[in-house]
Coordinates of C-alpha atoms in Angstrom, one line a residue:
M1 CA -4.2 -27.1 34.3
A2 CA -1.3 -24.7 35.1
R3 CA 0.7 -26.2 32.4
S4 CA -1.9 -25.7 29.6
C5 CA -2.4 -22.0 30.9
T6 CA 1.2 -21.9 30.6
L7 CA 1.3 -22.8 27.0
V8 CA -1.4 -20.7 26.1
L9 CA -0.2 -17.8 27.7
F10 CA 3.4 -18.6 25.8
A11 CA 1.7 -18.8 22.5
L12 CA 0.1 -15.7 22.8
L13 CA 3.5 -14.0 23.5
L14 CA 4.7 -15.4 20.1
L15 CA 1.6 -13.7 18.3
P16 CA 2.9 -10.4 16.9
A17 CA 1.9 -7.4 18.7
V18 CA -0.7 -5.3 17.0
P19 CA 1.0 -1.8 16.7
A20 CA -1.2 1.2 17.8
K21 CA -2.6 2.8 14.7
V22 CA -0.3 4.8 12.7
S23 CA -1.4 8.5 12.4
A24 CA -1.9 10.2 9.1
Q25 CA 1.4 11.9 9.1
E26 CA 3.8 9.4 10.9
L27 CA 4.7 6.0 9.6
P28 CA 7.9 3.9 10.9
R29 CA 11.3 5.0 10.0
E30 CA 12.1 1.3 9.2
I31 CA 9.2 -0.9 8.2
D32 CA 9.5 -4.3 9.5
F33 CA 7.6 -7.2 8.2
S34 CA 6.5 -9.0 11.4
R35 CA 6.2 -5.8 13.6
H36 CA 4.0 -3.8 11.1
I37 CA 2.9 -5.6 8.0
V38 CA 1.7 -9.0 9.5
P39 CA -0.2 -6.9 12.4
T40 CA -1.6 -4.6 10.0
L41 CA -3.2 -7.5 7.7
Y42 CA -4.3 -9.1 11.0
R43 CA -6.0 -5.8 12.0
L44 CA -7.9 -5.5 8.7
G45 CA -9.2 -9.0 8.7
C46 CA -7.1 -10.6 5.9
S47 CA -5.9 -13.4 8.1
A48 CA -9.2 -14.3 9.8
G49 CA -10.8 -17.6 9.3
E50 CA -13.4 -16.4 6.9
C51 CA -10.9 -14.7 4.9
H52 CA -7.3 -15.7 3.8
G53 CA -6.7 -17.1 6.9
A54 CA -9.0 -20.1 6.2
F55 CA -7.5 -23.7 5.6
A56 CA -7.4 -23.2 1.9
G57 CA -7.2 -19.5 1.8
K58 CA -9.7 -17.5 -0.6
G59 CA -9.2 -16.5 -4.1
G60 CA -5.8 -18.6 -4.5
F61 CA -4.1 -16.6 -1.7
R62 CA -3.7 -17.9 2.0
L63 CA -2.4 -16.1 5.2
S64 CA -1.6 -18.1 8.5
L65 CA -4.9 -17.9 10.7
F66 CA -4.7 -15.0 13.0
A67 CA -1.0 -14.1 11.7
S68 CA 0.4 -17.0 13.6
R69 CA 3.2 -17.7 10.9
P70 CA 4.9 -14.7 9.6
D71 CA 7.3 -16.6 8.0
I72 CA 4.9 -18.4 6.0
D73 CA 2.8 -15.2 5.3
G74 CA 6.1 -13.9 4.0
L75 CA 6.5 -17.0 1.8
N76 CA 3.0 -16.5 0.3
L77 CA 3.2 -13.1 -0.3
R78 CA 6.5 -13.2 -2.4
G79 CA 5.9 -16.2 -4.1
T80 CA 7.4 -16.9 -7.4
M81 CA 5.2 -15.5 -10.4
N82 CA 3.4 -13.5 -7.7
R83 CA 1.0 -10.5 -8.8
R84 CA 0.3 -9.7 -5.4
I85 CA 3.3 -7.7 -4.9
D86 CA 5.0 -5.1 -7.6
P87 CA 8.0 -3.3 -6.3
L88 CA 8.4 -1.6 -9.5
H89 CA 4.8 -0.2 -9.5
P90 CA 3.5 -0.9 -6.0
E91 CA 0.3 1.0 -6.9
R92 CA -0.5 -2.2 -9.4
S93 CA 0.1 -4.4 -6.6
L94 CA -3.0 -6.7 -6.1
L95 CA -2.3 -6.5 -2.2
L96 CA -3.4 -2.5 -2.5
R97 CA -5.8 -2.7 -5.7
K98 CA -8.1 -5.6 -4.4
P99 CA -9.1 -4.0 -1.0
T100 CA -9.2 -0.9 -2.0
E101 CA -10.9 -0.9 -5.6
D102 CA -14.3 -1.9 -6.0
H103 CA -14.5 -3.3 -9.3
M104 CA -11.5 -5.7 -8.6
G105 CA -14.0 -8.3 -7.1
H106 CA -12.5 -8.6 -3.8
G107 CA -14.6 -10.8 -1.6
G108 CA -14.3 -9.0 1.5
G109 CA -15.0 -5.8 0.0
R110 CA -13.1 -2.4 0.8
R111 CA -10.9 -3.0 3.6
F112 CA -9.1 0.4 3.6
A113 CA -8.9 3.8 1.5
T114 CA -6.3 4.7 -0.9
G115 CA -4.1 7.2 1.0
S116 CA -5.2 5.7 4.3
P117 CA -2.4 5.0 7.0
E118 CA -2.6 1.3 6.0
Y119 CA -2.5 1.9 2.3
R120 CA 0.7 4.3 2.8
L121 CA 2.3 1.8 4.9
L122 CA 1.6 -1.1 2.6
H123 CA 2.9 0.9 -0.6
R124 CA 5.9 1.9 1.0
W125 CA 6.8 -1.4 1.8
I126 CA 6.0 -2.8 -1.3
A127 CA 8.2 0.2 -3.0
E128 CA 11.2 -0.5 -0.5
G129 CA 11.4 -4.3 -2.1
A130 CA 8.7 -5.9 0.3
R131 CA 11.1 -7.3 2.6
T132 CA 10.0 -10.4 4.8
D133 CA 13.1 -10.9 6.7
S134 CA 13.4 -9.2 9.6
R135 CA 16.5 -7.0 10.1
Q136 CA 15.9 -6.9 14.0
Q137 CA 15.9 -10.1 16.0
H138 CA 12.9 -10.2 18.1
Q139 CA 13.2 -12.8 21.2
L140 CA 11.2 -13.3 23.9
A141 CA 13.0 -12.4 27.1
S142 CA 10.9 -14.4 29.8
V143 CA 7.6 -16.0 30.9
R144 CA 6.7 -14.7 34.3

């Protein structure tokens, strides 16, 4: 019993922390995929089981269930011949258009508004090259 509780606690510690909501004026100085993008997509419900976190994904796009594998999410977002991310024209990226435009046929409906903090965060991340590798090394310090 104690061993299973320890394993569950350890697994929860490995999940990316959901950052506090970003105000309309402040965005992180440096956007980190694992620390900012993955938790934002999680908070918006994109990696839920009934959405892109489903085993087969939705609409040809798959994220790890509950944002449990940011490394795989990065590969799926940046895959070859991918229309989801357009660093030259971020506003054309499906990652921004589908959840904000009603006529795009997004099964999950509108998830956020153009100009919202979530939109601005994702737009800036895409414009800066949509890096999925973390410049900072995140390590688990200890489990008590």
